């Protein structure tokens, strides 16, 4: 889910470039809780910049910002950029981290406890496997996981494992369809 706003302005070749630092400063003025910055990418070219902002909704179950949230942040950031008075061509893209967002390890293991996640985990033979787990509580440097079985909706004795966080390479939330 996202919003793409293309702003064309006259450019006089003044060499203006948007930096991560100055966009973050503007976002500090624009973003209000429960919205937060998930990621920011800026690509500057000779007379054009692509500014990609991904939002996190801190109180949403999956952290997903709504289309209205994206529109509001886009509008406010455009207003802030307009106040700079510089003439520069840029494309502003504001989107949500989404319901199948990338997990930031280890902190998101706590935040999304109880939800399904597709994790890339190291198996006993040292290979990396992608599996779907229900996230459980963390205990020290390990997390409790329940292996998800799509065929068995409600198992009486689900397979619970405790996995060291260091054996998780990456992951993302997983929505069952």
Tab-separated table of N, CA, C and O in Angstrom, residues 13-122:
chain	number	residue	atom	x	y	z
A	13	UNK	N	19.751	24.029	-11.959
A	13	UNK	CA	21.094	23.461	-11.919
A	13	UNK	C	21.913	23.926	-10.737
A	13	UNK	O	23.121	24.034	-10.821
A	14	UNK	N	21.258	24.232	-9.616
A	14	UNK	CA	21.988	24.742	-8.465
A	14	UNK	C	22.640	23.647	-7.634
A	14	UNK	O	23.248	23.924	-6.609
A	15	UNK	N	22.525	22.399	-8.065
A	15	UNK	CA	23.206	21.326	-7.372
A	15	UNK	C	22.554	20.892	-6.070
A	15	UNK	O	23.174	20.209	-5.282
A	16	UNK	N	21.333	21.323	-5.808
A	16	UNK	CA	20.645	20.935	-4.583
A	16	UNK	C	20.479	19.424	-4.541
A	16	UNK	O	20.150	18.795	-5.531
A	17	UNK	N	20.734	18.864	-3.393
A	17	UNK	CA	20.525	17.434	-3.194
A	17	UNK	C	19.852	17.242	-1.847
A	17	UNK	O	20.174	17.923	-0.875
A	18	UNK	N	18.897	16.341	-1.817
A	18	UNK	CA	18.254	16.010	-0.563
A	18	UNK	C	19.096	14.962	0.138
A	18	UNK	O	19.525	13.992	-0.475
A	19	UNK	N	19.343	15.167	1.408
A	19	UNK	CA	20.124	14.202	2.170
A	19	UNK	C	19.214	13.482	3.148
A	19	UNK	O	18.144	13.981	3.506
A	20	UNK	N	19.662	12.322	3.591
A	20	UNK	CA	18.897	11.578	4.589
A	20	UNK	C	18.727	12.428	5.846
A	20	UNK	O	17.655	12.454	6.442
A	21	UNK	N	19.766	13.152	6.203
A	21	UNK	CA	19.710	13.971	7.417
A	21	UNK	C	18.638	15.054	7.320
A	21	UNK	O	17.839	15.220	8.232
A	22	UNK	N	18.594	15.798	6.189
A	22	UNK	CA	17.610	16.881	6.132
A	22	UNK	C	16.190	16.352	5.945
A	22	UNK	O	15.244	16.957	6.438
A	23	UNK	N	16.014	15.217	5.289
A	23	UNK	CA	14.669	14.641	5.180
A	23	UNK	C	14.221	14.111	6.537
A	23	UNK	O	13.064	14.267	6.931
A	24	UNK	N	15.134	13.495	7.299
A	24	UNK	CA	14.787	13.026	8.651
A	24	UNK	C	14.370	14.186	9.552
A	24	UNK	O	13.459	14.060	10.352
A	25	UNK	N	15.044	15.326	9.423
A	25	UNK	CA	14.673	16.511	10.199
A	25	UNK	C	13.248	16.949	9.859
A	25	UNK	O	12.460	17.283	10.747
A	26	UNK	N	12.923	16.948	8.575
A	26	UNK	CA	11.568	17.324	8.164
A	26	UNK	C	10.549	16.308	8.673
A	26	UNK	O	9.467	16.676	9.139
A	27	UNK	N	10.895	15.024	8.600
A	27	UNK	CA	9.984	13.982	9.073
A	27	UNK	C	9.744	14.075	10.583
A	27	UNK	O	8.656	13.765	11.064
A	28	UNK	N	10.763	14.528	11.324
A	28	UNK	CA	10.581	14.722	12.765
A	28	UNK	C	9.478	15.737	13.043
A	28	UNK	O	8.746	15.623	14.024
A	29	UNK	N	9.344	16.724	12.162
A	29	UNK	CA	8.273	17.732	12.325
A	29	UNK	C	6.926	17.224	11.824
A	29	UNK	O	5.883	17.643	12.286
A	30	UNK	N	6.956	16.308	10.852
A	30	UNK	CA	5.741	15.851	10.175
A	30	UNK	C	5.086	14.663	10.874
A	30	UNK	O	3.858	14.607	11.003
A	31	UNK	N	5.876	13.707	11.310
A	31	UNK	CA	5.323	12.472	11.868
A	31	UNK	C	4.849	12.669	13.302
A	31	UNK	O	5.551	13.235	14.128
A	32	UNK	N	3.646	12.183	13.555
A	32	UNK	CA	3.075	12.233	14.896
A	32	UNK	C	2.700	10.816	15.307
A	32	UNK	O	2.186	10.050	14.494
A	33	UNK	N	2.956	10.475	16.577
A	33	UNK	CA	2.574	9.138	17.050
A	33	UNK	C	1.089	8.897	16.795
A	33	UNK	O	0.305	9.836	16.885
A	34	UNK	N	0.718	7.706	16.409
A	34	UNK	CA	1.474	6.470	16.452
A	34	UNK	C	2.268	6.168	15.180
A	34	UNK	O	2.784	5.064	15.030
A	35	UNK	N	2.413	7.139	14.263
A	35	UNK	CA	3.198	6.907	13.054
A	35	UNK	C	4.674	7.135	13.333
A	35	UNK	O	5.048	8.047	14.078
A	36	UNK	N	5.508	6.295	12.720
A	36	UNK	CA	6.953	6.408	12.864
A	36	UNK	C	7.603	6.029	11.544
A	36	UNK	O	6.999	5.364	10.699
A	37	UNK	N	8.844	6.445	11.382
A	37	UNK	CA	9.598	6.113	10.184
A	37	UNK	C	10.103	4.679	10.282
A	37	UNK	O	10.728	4.301	11.265
A	38	UNK	N	9.807	3.867	9.267
A	38	UNK	CA	10.325	2.506	9.189
A	38	UNK	C	11.611	2.498	8.361
A	38	UNK	O	12.602	1.921	8.753
A	39	UNK	N	11.567	3.162	7.208
A	39	UNK	CA	12.777	3.262	6.387
A	39	UNK	C	12.711	4.505	5.501
A	39	UNK	O	11.631	5.033	5.229
A	40	UNK	N	13.886	4.926	5.080
A	40	UNK	CA	14.014	6.099	4.223
A	40	UNK	C	15.118	5.834	3.214
A	40	UNK	O	16.204	5.400	3.589
A	41	UNK	N	14.821	6.072	1.940
A	41	UNK	CA	15.820	5.948	0.893
A	41	UNK	C	15.724	7.175	0.003
A	41	UNK	O	14.623	7.592	-0.359
A	42	UNK	N	16.877	7.713	-0.329
A	42	UNK	CA	16.928	8.891	-1.200
A	42	UNK	C	17.922	8.605	-2.319
A	42	UNK	O	19.039	8.177	-2.066
A	43	UNK	N	17.457	8.835	-3.540
A	43	UNK	CA	18.333	8.696	-4.699
A	43	UNK	C	18.382	10.047	-5.393
A	43	UNK	O	17.380	10.503	-5.935
A	44	UNK	N	19.535	10.678	-5.330
A	44	UNK	CA	19.720	11.973	-5.993
A	44	UNK	C	20.360	11.770	-7.355
A	44	UNK	O	21.308	11.014	-7.493
A	45	UNK	N	19.787	12.442	-8.325
A	45	UNK	CA	20.379	12.480	-9.654
A	45	UNK	C	20.687	13.934	-9.974
A	45	UNK	O	20.505	14.797	-9.131
A	46	UNK	N	21.103	14.219	-11.189
A	46	UNK	CA	21.533	15.581	-11.521
A	46	UNK	C	20.498	16.640	-11.137
A	46	UNK	O	20.795	17.584	-10.434
A	47	UNK	N	19.280	16.506	-11.601
A	47	UNK	CA	18.243	17.504	-11.323
A	47	UNK	C	16.969	16.876	-10.771
A	47	UNK	O	15.877	17.412	-10.971
A	48	UNK	N	17.103	15.757	-10.119
A	48	UNK	CA	15.919	15.048	-9.644
A	48	UNK	C	16.279	14.190	-8.435
A	48	UNK	O	17.394	13.679	-8.341
A	49	UNK	N	15.332	14.057	-7.529
A	49	UNK	CA	15.533	13.170	-6.376
A	49	UNK	C	14.326	12.259	-6.240
A	49	UNK	O	13.183	12.670	-6.469
A	50	UNK	N	14.566	11.017	-5.873
A	50	UNK	CA	13.516	10.075	-5.527
A	50	UNK	C	13.606	9.879	-4.020
A	50	UNK	O	14.642	9.434	-3.509
A	51	UNK	N	12.542	10.235	-3.323
A	51	UNK	CA	12.490	10.123	-1.868
A	51	UNK	C	11.451	9.063	-1.532
A	51	UNK	O	10.259	9.241	-1.798
A	52	UNK	N	11.917	7.935	-0.984
A	52	UNK	CA	11.031	6.819	-0.646
A	52	UNK	C	10.962	6.679	0.876
A	52	UNK	O	11.985	6.461	1.527
A	53	UNK	N	9.762	6.805	1.399
A	53	UNK	CA	9.527	6.754	2.835
A	53	UNK	C	8.586	5.597	3.126
A	53	UNK	O	7.544	5.459	2.480
A	54	UNK	N	8.961	4.774	4.089
A	54	UNK	CA	8.100	3.681	4.525
A	54	UNK	C	7.722	3.943	5.969
A	54	UNK	O	8.594	4.207	6.808
A	55	UNK	N	6.412	3.877	6.237
A	55	UNK	CA	5.886	4.203	7.552
A	55	UNK	C	5.590	2.961	8.380
A	55	UNK	O	5.230	1.907	7.853
A	56	UNK	N	5.693	3.122	9.676
A	56	UNK	CA	5.349	2.112	10.657
A	56	UNK	C	4.225	2.702	11.501
A	56	UNK	O	4.268	3.882	11.858
A	57	UNK	N	3.205	1.910	11.787
A	57	UNK	CA	2.118	2.336	12.668
A	57	UNK	C	2.296	1.576	13.972
A	57	UNK	O	2.068	0.370	14.040
A	58	UNK	N	2.725	2.284	15.006
A	58	UNK	CA	3.156	1.643	16.245
A	58	UNK	C	2.049	0.970	17.043
A	58	UNK	O	2.336	0.105	17.873
A	59	UNK	N	0.792	1.333	16.809
A	59	UNK	CA	-0.296	0.708	17.572
A	59	UNK	C	-1.111	-0.283	16.757
A	59	UNK	O	-2.010	-0.929	17.287
A	60	UNK	N	-0.803	-0.429	15.479
A	60	UNK	CA	-1.487	-1.399	14.642
A	60	UNK	C	-0.939	-2.788	14.942
A	60	UNK	O	0.258	-2.959	15.185
A	61	UNK	N	-1.815	-3.787	14.912
A	61	UNK	CA	-1.405	-5.161	15.216
A	61	UNK	C	-0.219	-5.605	14.366
A	61	UNK	O	0.704	-6.250	14.851
A	62	UNK	N	-0.246	-5.271	13.082
A	62	UNK	CA	0.840	-5.660	12.178
A	62	UNK	C	1.765	-4.493	11.823
A	62	UNK	O	2.666	-4.652	11.004
A	63	UNK	N	1.543	-3.336	12.411
A	63	UNK	CA	2.380	-2.180	12.127
A	63	UNK	C	2.076	-1.495	10.811
A	63	UNK	O	2.859	-0.679	10.343
A	64	UNK	N	0.938	-1.806	10.211
A	64	UNK	CA	0.593	-1.266	8.892
A	64	UNK	C	-0.043	0.112	8.994
A	64	UNK	O	-1.031	0.301	9.695
A	65	UNK	N	0.533	1.064	8.275
A	65	UNK	CA	-0.058	2.397	8.150
A	65	UNK	C	-1.145	2.336	7.080
A	65	UNK	O	-1.038	1.581	6.116
A	66	UNK	N	-2.188	3.129	7.247
A	66	UNK	CA	-3.289	3.155	6.281
A	66	UNK	C	-2.942	4.060	5.100
A	66	UNK	O	-1.987	4.847	5.156
A	67	UNK	N	-3.742	3.964	4.051
A	67	UNK	CA	-3.569	4.841	2.896
A	67	UNK	C	-3.740	6.302	3.321
A	67	UNK	O	-3.003	7.182	2.875
A	68	UNK	N	-4.684	6.551	4.231
A	68	UNK	CA	-4.901	7.912	4.729
A	68	UNK	C	-3.667	8.419	5.470
A	68	UNK	O	-3.300	9.590	5.356
A	69	UNK	N	-3.022	7.537	6.250
A	69	UNK	CA	-1.782	7.914	6.935
A	69	UNK	C	-0.718	8.318	5.914
A	69	UNK	O	-0.048	9.336	6.075
A	70	UNK	N	-0.575	7.512	4.871
A	70	UNK	CA	0.422	7.791	3.827
A	70	UNK	C	0.125	9.115	3.126
A	70	UNK	O	1.038	9.909	2.874
A	71	UNK	N	-1.144	9.355	2.830
A	71	UNK	CA	-1.535	10.607	2.173
A	71	UNK	C	-1.229	11.812	3.059
A	71	UNK	O	-0.709	12.825	2.584
A	72	UNK	N	-1.543	11.703	4.350
A	72	UNK	CA	-1.323	12.808	5.275
A	72	UNK	C	0.161	13.138	5.400
A	72	UNK	O	0.570	14.297	5.325
A	73	UNK	N	0.992	12.125	5.562
A	73	UNK	CA	2.433	12.349	5.681
A	73	UNK	C	2.980	12.915	4.381
A	73	UNK	O	3.793	13.848	4.393
A	74	UNK	N	2.518	12.411	3.252
A	74	UNK	CA	2.962	12.910	1.954
A	74	UNK	C	2.620	14.391	1.810
A	74	UNK	O	3.464	15.198	1.401
A	75	UNK	N	1.410	14.748	2.168
A	75	UNK	CA	0.965	16.144	2.056
A	75	UNK	C	1.794	17.043	2.965
A	75	UNK	O	2.269	18.100	2.544
A	76	UNK	N	1.975	16.626	4.207
A	76	UNK	CA	2.728	17.447	5.161
A	76	UNK	C	4.202	17.578	4.759
A	76	UNK	O	4.787	18.649	4.889
A	77	UNK	N	4.787	16.486	4.281
A	77	UNK	CA	6.191	16.553	3.882
A	77	UNK	C	6.358	17.434	2.649
A	77	UNK	O	7.311	18.214	2.561
A	78	UNK	N	5.432	17.340	1.711
A	78	UNK	CA	5.488	18.199	0.531
A	78	UNK	C	5.431	19.669	0.944
A	78	UNK	O	6.183	20.504	0.435
A	79	UNK	N	4.560	19.985	1.906
A	79	UNK	CA	4.470	21.363	2.400
A	79	UNK	C	5.799	21.812	3.006
A	79	UNK	O	6.251	22.931	2.766
A	80	UNK	N	6.434	20.934	3.777
A	80	UNK	CA	7.736	21.257	4.380
A	80	UNK	C	8.802	21.460	3.301
A	80	UNK	O	9.621	22.366	3.396
A	81	UNK	N	8.789	20.603	2.292
A	81	UNK	CA	9.757	20.734	1.202
A	81	UNK	C	9.517	22.031	0.426
A	81	UNK	O	10.472	22.691	0.010
A	82	UNK	N	8.252	22.412	0.256
A	82	UNK	CA	7.917	23.657	-0.437
A	82	UNK	C	8.426	24.873	0.337
A	82	UNK	O	8.817	25.878	-0.256
A	83	UNK	N	8.427	24.784	1.669
A	83	UNK	CA	8.884	25.899	2.498
A	83	UNK	C	10.372	26.158	2.345
A	83	UNK	O	10.848	27.245	2.654
A	84	UNK	N	11.109	25.170	1.854
A	84	UNK	CA	12.556	25.350	1.691
A	84	UNK	C	12.869	26.399	0.632
A	84	UNK	O	13.955	26.967	0.624
A	85	UNK	N	11.913	26.640	-0.260
A	85	UNK	CA	12.088	27.675	-1.271
A	85	UNK	C	12.975	27.278	-2.439
A	85	UNK	O	13.146	28.043	-3.362
A	86	UNK	N	13.560	26.111	-2.380
A	86	UNK	CA	14.431	25.661	-3.464
A	86	UNK	C	13.597	25.094	-4.606
A	86	UNK	O	12.591	24.444	-4.384
A	87	UNK	N	14.036	25.351	-5.798
A	87	UNK	CA	13.387	24.799	-6.974
A	87	UNK	C	14.112	23.508	-7.340
A	87	UNK	O	15.279	23.546	-7.714
A	88	UNK	N	13.446	22.397	-7.201
A	88	UNK	CA	14.063	21.108	-7.471
A	88	UNK	C	12.984	20.106	-7.812
A	88	UNK	O	11.902	20.124	-7.229
A	89	UNK	N	13.266	19.242	-8.735
A	89	UNK	CA	12.334	18.217	-9.191
A	89	UNK	C	12.518	16.978	-8.316
A	89	UNK	O	13.642	16.492	-8.171
A	90	UNK	N	11.428	16.513	-7.707
A	90	UNK	CA	11.541	15.303	-6.896
A	90	UNK	C	10.280	14.461	-6.992
A	90	UNK	O	9.212	14.960	-7.331
A	91	UNK	N	10.455	13.187	-6.723
A	91	UNK	CA	9.339	12.254	-6.621
A	91	UNK	C	9.310	11.787	-5.181
A	91	UNK	O	10.333	11.363	-4.641
A	92	UNK	N	8.146	11.886	-4.577
A	92	UNK	CA	7.971	11.490	-3.188
A	92	UNK	C	7.067	10.269	-3.154
A	92	UNK	O	5.959	10.301	-3.677
A	93	UNK	N	7.553	9.198	-2.564
A	93	UNK	CA	6.770	7.971	-2.441
A	93	UNK	C	6.667	7.633	-0.964
A	93	UNK	O	7.675	7.420	-0.290
A	94	UNK	N	5.429	7.584	-0.460
A	94	UNK	CA	5.180	7.258	0.942
A	94	UNK	C	4.346	5.986	0.971
A	94	UNK	O	3.300	5.914	0.339
A	95	UNK	N	4.815	4.976	1.704
A	95	UNK	CA	4.100	3.703	1.763
A	95	UNK	C	4.156	3.134	3.169
A	95	UNK	O	4.864	3.629	4.040
A	96	UNK	N	3.397	2.071	3.365
A	96	UNK	CA	3.358	1.362	4.648
A	96	UNK	C	4.363	0.224	4.622
A	96	UNK	O	4.612	-0.377	3.577
A	97	UNK	N	4.911	-0.095	5.791
A	97	UNK	CA	5.785	-1.265	5.896
A	97	UNK	C	4.993	-2.529	5.565
A	97	UNK	O	5.568	-3.513	5.124
A	98	UNK	N	3.685	-2.486	5.759
A	98	UNK	CA	2.811	-3.568	5.324
A	98	UNK	C	2.620	-4.662	6.341
A	98	UNK	O	3.361	-4.801	7.312
A	99	UNK	N	1.599	-5.452	6.084
A	99	UNK	CA	1.229	-6.533	6.992
A	99	UNK	C	2.182	-7.713	6.898
A	99	UNK	O	2.193	-8.565	7.774
A	100	UNK	N	2.998	-7.777	5.842
A	100	UNK	CA	3.997	-8.837	5.719
A	100	UNK	C	5.392	-8.214	5.731
A	100	UNK	O	6.295	-8.625	5.027
A	101	UNK	N	5.534	-7.232	6.579
A	101	UNK	CA	6.744	-6.444	6.719
A	101	UNK	C	7.954	-7.269	7.100
A	101	UNK	O	7.854	-8.330	7.700
A	102	UNK	N	9.115	-6.744	6.795
A	102	UNK	CA	10.371	-7.328	7.231
A	102	UNK	C	10.476	-7.121	8.736
A	102	UNK	O	10.130	-6.053	9.258
A	103	UNK	N	10.943	-8.142	9.420
A	103	UNK	CA	11.120	-8.049	10.862
A	103	UNK	C	12.504	-7.509	11.181
A	103	UNK	O	13.492	-7.906	10.572
A	104	UNK	N	12.552	-6.632	12.144
A	104	UNK	CA	13.822	-6.147	12.673
A	104	UNK	C	14.118	-6.996	13.899
A	104	UNK	O	13.369	-6.994	14.863
A	105	UNK	N	15.203	-7.726	13.787
A	105	UNK	CA	15.538	-8.670	14.849
A	105	UNK	C	16.536	-8.041	15.816
A	105	UNK	O	17.434	-7.348	15.375
A	106	UNK	N	16.370	-8.238	17.091
A	106	UNK	CA	15.400	-9.084	17.777
A	106	UNK	C	14.150	-8.363	18.253
A	106	UNK	O	13.186	-8.994	18.663
A	107	UNK	N	14.123	-7.006	18.202
A	107	UNK	CA	13.036	-6.252	18.837
A	107	UNK	C	11.639	-6.587	18.313
A	107	UNK	O	10.677	-6.604	19.076
A	108	UNK	N	11.504	-6.866	17.021
A	108	UNK	CA	10.179	-7.177	16.485
A	108	UNK	C	9.658	-8.533	16.948
A	108	UNK	O	8.460	-8.801	16.862
A	109	UNK	N	10.533	-9.385	17.448
A	109	UNK	CA	10.069	-10.671	17.987
A	109	UNK	C	9.160	-10.432	19.189
A	109	UNK	O	8.180	-11.149	19.388
A	110	UNK	N	9.461	-9.420	19.978
A	110	UNK	CA	8.608	-9.064	21.114
A	110	UNK	C	7.349	-8.342	20.637
A	110	UNK	O	6.241	-8.638	21.072
A	111	UNK	N	7.537	-7.396	19.768
A	111	UNK	CA	6.422	-6.560	19.308
A	111	UNK	C	5.309	-7.372	18.636
A	111	UNK	O	4.141	-7.095	18.824
A	112	UNK	N	5.691	-8.378	17.859
A	112	UNK	CA	4.704	-9.129	17.092
A	112	UNK	C	4.465	-10.530	17.652
A	112	UNK	O	4.030	-11.430	16.940
A	113	UNK	N	4.699	-10.671	18.940
A	113	UNK	CA	4.453	-11.944	19.618
A	113	UNK	C	3.006	-12.382	19.397
A	113	UNK	O	2.085	-11.590	19.479
A	114	UNK	N	2.831	-13.666	19.069
A	114	UNK	CA	1.500	-14.215	18.815
A	114	UNK	C	1.132	-14.260	17.342
A	114	UNK	O	0.197	-14.945	16.955
A	115	UNK	N	1.863	-13.515	16.501
A	115	UNK	CA	1.583	-13.504	15.066
A	115	UNK	C	2.439	-14.533	14.344
A	115	UNK	O	3.444	-15.017	14.867
A	116	UNK	N	2.040	-14.841	13.118
A	116	UNK	CA	2.816	-15.750	12.282
A	116	UNK	C	3.950	-14.990	11.597
A	116	UNK	O	3.784	-13.825	11.206
A	117	UNK	N	5.087	-15.669	11.456
A	117	UNK	CA	6.230	-15.075	10.774
A	117	UNK	C	6.935	-16.145	9.961
A	117	UNK	O	7.051	-17.294	10.388
A	118	UNK	N	7.379	-15.753	8.771
A	118	UNK	CA	8.217	-16.645	7.963
A	118	UNK	C	9.657	-16.274	8.295
A	118	UNK	O	10.100	-15.151	8.036
A	119	UNK	N	10.349	-17.232	8.915
A	119	UNK	CA	11.712	-16.989	9.374
A	119	UNK	C	12.693	-17.865	8.625
A	119	UNK	O	12.387	-19.015	8.308
A	120	UNK	N	13.856	-17.310	8.367
A	120	UNK	CA	14.946	-18.105	7.820
A	120	UNK	C	15.817	-18.497	9.010
A	120	UNK	O	16.459	-17.646	9.636
A	121	UNK	N	15.772	-19.797	9.339
A	121	UNK	CA	16.435	-20.299	10.538
A	121	UNK	C	17.501	-21.325	10.170
A	121	UNK	O	17.390	-22.020	9.160
A	122	UNK	N	18.492	-21.405	11.014
A	122	UNK	CA	19.561	-22.378	10.802
A	122	UNK	C	19.135	-23.708	11.417
A	122	UNK	O	18.782	-23.785	12.586
